[in-house]
C-alpha positions as semicolon CSV with decimal commas, in nm:
position;residue;x (nm);y (nm);z (nm)
1;X;-0,005;-0,009;0,016
2;X;0,103;0,374;-0,031
3;X;-0,067;0,514;0,232
4;X;-0,070;0,541;0,596
5;X;-0,212;0,663;0,940
6;X;-0,095;0,741;1,250
7;X;-0,282;0,599;1,479
8;X;-0,627;0,344;1,475
9;X;-0,959;0,516;1,459
10;X;-0,911;0,805;1,244
11;X;-1,031;0,860;0,912
12;X;-0,737;0,965;0,724
13;X;-0,528;0,839;0,449
14;X;-0,190;0,993;0,402
15;X;0,040;0,906;0,161
16;X;0,367;0,768;0,275
17;X;0,708;0,910;0,195
18;X;0,972;0,983;0,477
19;X;0,901;1,360;0,503
20;X;0,502;1,210;0,595
21;X;0,580;0,952;0,775
22;X;0,850;1,139;0,993
23;X;0,620;1,421;1,054
24;X;0,340;1,241;1,172
25;X;0,497;0,999;1,404
26;X;0,910;1,194;1,453
27;X;1,022;0,841;1,398
28;X;0,984;0,726;1,756
29;X;0,842;0,469;1,980
30;X;0,558;0,345;1,914
31;X;0,635;0,365;1,560
32;X;0,981;0,286;1,573
33;X;1,155;-0,041;1,703
34;X;1,499;-0,123;1,730
35;X;1,613;-0,434;1,706
36;X;1,953;-0,637;1,660
37;X;1,964;-0,552;1,238
38;X;1,853;-0,164;1,292
39;X;1,507;0,010;1,319
40;X;1,208;-0,094;1,209
41;X;0,935;0,133;1,093
42;X;0,555;0,090;1,210
43;X;0,197;0,216;1,129
44;X;-0,166;0,167;1,035
45;X;-0,329;0,091;0,801
46;X;-0,632;0,320;0,674
47;X;-0,878;0,039;0,616
48;X;-0,904;-0,185;0,854
49;X;-0,668;-0,029;1,158
50;X;-0,430;-0,271;1,133
51;X;-0,040;-0,250;1,199
52;X;0,158;-0,215;0,875
53;X;0,545;-0,188;0,800
54;X;0,679;0,070;0,622
55;X;0,892;-0,103;0,382
56;X;1,208;0,111;0,180
57;X;1,144;0,431;0,416
58;X;1,548;0,476;0,460
59;X;1,833;0,314;0,223
60;X;1,989;0,136;0,456
61;X;1,629;-0,059;0,597
62;X;1,544;-0,132;0,219
63;X;1,407;-0,478;0,144
64;X;1,274;-0,477;-0,216
65;X;1,355;-0,245;-0,531
66;X;1,044;-0,021;-0,508
67;X;1,169;0,306;-0,583
68;X;0,943;0,488;-0,358
69;X;0,877;0,379;0,049
70;X;0,548;0,160;0,082
71;X;0,355;-0,047;0,359
72;X;0,272;-0,419;0,449
73;X;0,098;-0,550;0,686
74;X;0,267;-0,730;0,987
75;X;0,024;-1,012;1,140
76;X;0,121;-0,890;1,514
77;X;0,047;-0,662;1,766
78;X;0,261;-0,304;1,779
79;X;0,262;-0,238;2,099
80;X;0,164;0,078;2,234
81;X;0,031;0,145;1,867
82;X;-0,247;-0,133;1,790
83;X;-0,362;-0,500;1,801
84;X;-0,324;-0,731;1,499
85;X;-0,706;-0,822;1,416
86;X;-0,699;-1,161;1,183
87;X;-1,059;-1,130;1,110
88;X;-0,989;-0,739;0,994
89;X;-0,678;-0,820;0,806
90;X;-0,845;-1,128;0,569
91;X;-1,168;-0,850;0,495
92;X;-0,893;-0,593;0,375
93;X;-0,842;-0,498;0,024
94;X;-0,493;-0,408;0,081
95;X;-0,399;-0,737;0,261
96;X;-0,474;-0,962;-0,073
97;X;-0,606;-0,761;-0,389
98;X;-0,727;-1,052;-0,533
99;X;-0,944;-1,193;-0,276
100;X;-1,300;-1,163;-0,283
101;X;-1,470;-1,130;0,041
102;X;-1,850;-1,188;0,151
103;X;-1,989;-0,893;0,100
104;X;-2,224;-1,006;0,390
105;X;-1,980;-1,030;0,670
106;X;-2,008;-0,875;0,988
107;X;-1,796;-0,757;1,233
108;X;-1,788;-0,865;1,592
109;X;-2,029;-0,613;1,802
110;X;-1,748;-0,498;1,942
111;X;-1,514;-0,467;1,676
112;X;-1,330;-0,149;1,756
113;X;-1,326;-0,044;1,388
114;X;-1,721;-0,064;1,378
115;X;-1,748;0,108;1,653
116;X;-1,507;0,392;1,556
117;X;-1,684;0,374;1,176
118;X;-2,048;0,466;1,438
119;X;-1,894;0,719;1,615
120;X;-1,733;0,900;1,263
121;X;-2,115;0,874;1,142
122;X;-2,232;1,030;1,450
123;X;-1,984;1,329;1,502
124;X;-1,907;1,398;1,160
125;X;-2,266;1,348;0,967
126;X;-2,277;1,702;0,774
127;X;-1,900;1,623;0,623
128;X;-2,020;1,254;0,521
129;X;-2,348;1,410;0,358
130;X;-2,094;1,702;0,166
131;X;-1,852;1,405;0,095
132;X;-2,168;1,202;-0,061
133;X;-2,281;1,517;-0,269
134;X;-1,942;1,567;-0,387
135;X;-1,975;1,172;-0,520
136;X;-2,263;1,153;-0,641
137;X;-2,375;1,480;-0,729
138;X;-2,725;1,425;-0,516
139;X;-2,817;1,703;-0,217
140;X;-2,884;1,512;0,090
141;X;-3,124;1,779;0,283
142;X;-3,269;1,701;0,614
143;X;-3,545;1,435;0,567
144;X;-3,368;1,203;0,322
145;X;-3,061;1,224;0,584
146;X;-3,282;1,118;0,869
147;X;-3,444;0,871;0,656
148;X;-3,092;0,725;0,553
149;X;-2,949;0,699;0,838
150;X;-3,169;0,537;1,026
151;X;-3,204;0,241;0,743
152;X;-2,806;0,293;0,807
153;X;-2,870;0,214;1,206
154;X;-3,134;-0,058;1,154
155;X;-2,888;-0,238;0,913
156;X;-2,651;-0,181;1,169
157;X;-2,427;-0,068;0,846
158;X;-2,091;-0,033;1,042
159;X;-2,051;-0,376;1,129
160;X;-2,004;-0,475;0,749
161;X;-1,675;-0,499;0,667
162;X;-1,712;-0,341;0,291
163;X;-1,750;-0,041;0,498
164;X;-1,457;0,139;0,573
165;X;-1,293;0,482;0,677
166;X;-1,253;0,548;0,324
167;X;-1,617;0,470;0,184
168;X;-1,840;0,562;0,511
169;X;-2,043;0,850;0,280
170;X;-2,093;0,573;-0,025
171;X;-2,192;0,311;0,209
172;X;-2,505;0,458;0,373
173;X;-2,679;0,448;0,049
174;X;-2,486;0,144;-0,089
175;X;-2,720;-0,123;0,128
176;X;-3,015;0,043;0,085
177;X;-3,129;-0,043;-0,282
178;X;-3,319;0,172;-0,474
179;X;-3,401;0,566;-0,384
180;X;-3,649;0,814;-0,525
181;X;-3,495;1,061;-0,749
182;X;-3,773;1,289;-0,777
183;X;-3,786;1,633;-0,620
184;X;-3,423;1,556;-0,525
185;X;-3,184;1,859;-0,548
186;X;-2,858;1,818;-0,798
187;X;-2,536;1,982;-0,850
188;X;-2,557;2,136;-1,199
189;X;-2,281;2,047;-1,431
190;X;-2,247;1,734;-1,218
191;X;-2,212;1,407;-1,437
192;X;-2,528;1,297;-1,274
193;X;-2,697;1,590;-1,434
194;X;-2,561;1,554;-1,744
195;X;-2,665;1,178;-1,799
196;X;-3,062;1,302;-1,612
197;X;-3,079;1,575;-1,939
198;X;-3,087;1,336;-2,162
199;X;-3,396;1,133;-2,006
200;X;-3,666;1,260;-2,208
201;X;-3,967;1,218;-1,911
202;X;-3,709;1,464;-1,685
203;X;-3,755;1,828;-1,616
204;X;-3,465;1,968;-1,449
205;X;-3,625;2,335;-1,249
206;X;-3,415;2,592;-1,128
207;X;-3,423;2,690;-0,791
208;X;-3,337;2,971;-0,541
209;X;-3,001;2,747;-0,416
210;X;-2,716;2,667;-0,574
211;X;-2,917;2,327;-0,718
212;X;-3,167;2,242;-1,011
213;X;-3,458;1,985;-0,872
214;X;-3,565;1,646;-1,056
215;X;-3,926;1,715;-1,177
216;X;-4,146;1,528;-1,408
217;X;-4,108;1,690;-1,781
218;X;-4,510;1,607;-1,859
219;X;-4,847;1,543;-1,726
220;X;-4,902;1,195;-1,582
221;X;-4,680;1,051;-1,309
222;X;-4,274;0,981;-1,284
223;X;-4,126;0,714;-1,121
224;X;-3,662;0,780;-1,141
225;X;-3,487;0,561;-0,867
226;X;-3,124;0,550;-0,841
227;X;-2,947;0,261;-0,749
228;X;-2,583;0,267;-0,598
229;X;-2,405;-0,102;-0,659
230;X;-2,090;-0,293;-0,762
231;X;-1,828;-0,204;-0,595
232;X;-1,517;-0,220;-0,739
233;X;-1,115;-0,197;-0,608
234;X;-0,848;-0,187;-0,870
235;X;-0,493;-0,137;-0,814
236;X;-0,224;0,074;-0,996
237;X;0,127;-0,096;-0,824
238;X;0,045;-0,004;-0,472
239;X;-0,238;0,249;-0,511
240;X;-0,590;0,125;-0,468
241;X;-0,894;0,305;-0,671
242;X;-1,255;0,221;-0,541
243;X;-1,537;0,298;-0,735
244;X;-1,857;0,235;-0,756
245;X;-2,172;0,239;-1,049
246;X;-2,498;0,464;-1,006
247;X;-2,781;0,361;-1,176
248;X;-3,102;0,534;-1,276
249;X;-3,406;0,329;-1,325
250;X;-3,780;0,433;-1,438
251;X;-4,050;0,261;-1,320
252;X;-4,050;0,053;-1,056
253;X;-4,241;-0,298;-1,248
254;X;-3,997;-0,323;-1,513
255;X;-3,697;-0,126;-1,362
256;X;-3,624;0,042;-1,709
257;X;-3,280;0,154;-1,736
258;X;-3,286;0,512;-1,725
259;X;-2,920;0,685;-1,908
260;X;-2,616;0,483;-1,897
261;X;-2,465;0,384;-1,569
262;X;-2,234;0,603;-1,350
263;X;-1,874;0,505;-1,283
264;X;-1,789;0,731;-0,956
265;X;-1,442;0,742;-0,758
266;X;-1,456;0,726;-0,413
267;X;-1,215;0,993;-0,218
268;X;-1,028;0,807;0,045
269;X;-0,962;1,174;0,215
270;X;-1,351;1,264;0,178
271;X;-1,297;1,409;0,579
272;X;-1,019;1,696;0,577
273;X;-1,122;1,715;0,170
274;X;-1,465;1,849;0,287
275;X;-1,352;2,017;0,616
276;X;-1,147;2,239;0,398
277;X;-1,454;2,326;0,157
278;X;-1,700;2,393;0,430
279;X;-1,492;2,489;0,749
280;X;-1,820;2,540;0,945
281;X;-2,048;2,275;1,071
282;X;-2,414;2,225;0,972
283;X;-2,605;2,162;1,302
284;X;-2,925;2,059;1,173
285;X;-2,759;1,737;1,014
286;X;-2,553;1,709;1,350
287;X;-2,899;1,709;1,578
288;X;-3,002;1,449;1,315
289;X;-2,687;1,258;1,361
290;X;-2,705;1,313;1,783
291;X;-3,069;1,220;1,779
292;X;-3,062;0,907;1,539
293;X;-2,735;0,754;1,679
294;X;-2,780;0,860;1,988
295;X;-2,396;0,814;2,172
296;X;-2,115;0,631;1,968
297;X;-2,031;0,477;2,340
298;X;-2,428;0,359;2,390
299;X;-2,427;0,082;2,091
300;X;-2,612;-0,145;2,265
301;X;-2,406;-0,457;2,356
302;X;-2,578;-0,716;2,150
303;X;-2,516;-0,553;1,858
């Protein structure tokens, strides 16, 4: 892998370099461990919270011909940093790029990564919503936000191994099935907006806000849903790219495809990027998250 983070439980994905690693860790314990063959450098996998070893950080530690330093899973505890979790490792894309896991596989109720995802959804929900909007082009208003969050809570979405720190905004919709697109607000000039322009049954109505609204183009009733599906992971050397497909469906009986599928890239750094884009907080959405998810420390013990 070409990314790391300094501590478990964080939604961050930092490109590995000597400069970034030393800036984040200082090159001291618990990240550095000295042995008979010299120092070894450790960090945390951005997806599964397991320890990783940084290879090739300095020339004298180099163990491969790779031009850049990289991370690989360390199948053991690193005292003071994090503990090794075999199940999390086996379900991590960084562990085996060719491995296909059961998408229904679920974390243990007391799994610390799952609990961290729950806390992240609760504490950063306004930024989850903004990351979803930037990804899909679909604005998540208070009513829809509350409905989706309830579904995610009732389905215990934090327990799916497919859910990671990097794709949390997408996983709000991934297992939810088709969702109504009529009357939704859409980001102008987004890929979805361009697709919808070609659907004869659809009218994109201007609004007083910066969005356009999906409406019917003529008389009668319009049924138009969107579906997020087909999660894919592709590799370019040590770099992982995660995508989902978004499909539009006209009518609920025959499920006619409304437009060509969109393939959309996941921003693994959605949290810092949305914080930079919107420094203030949306207290409406944060209130919804606090009411719906209550306290992250209050996840029922049997969940």
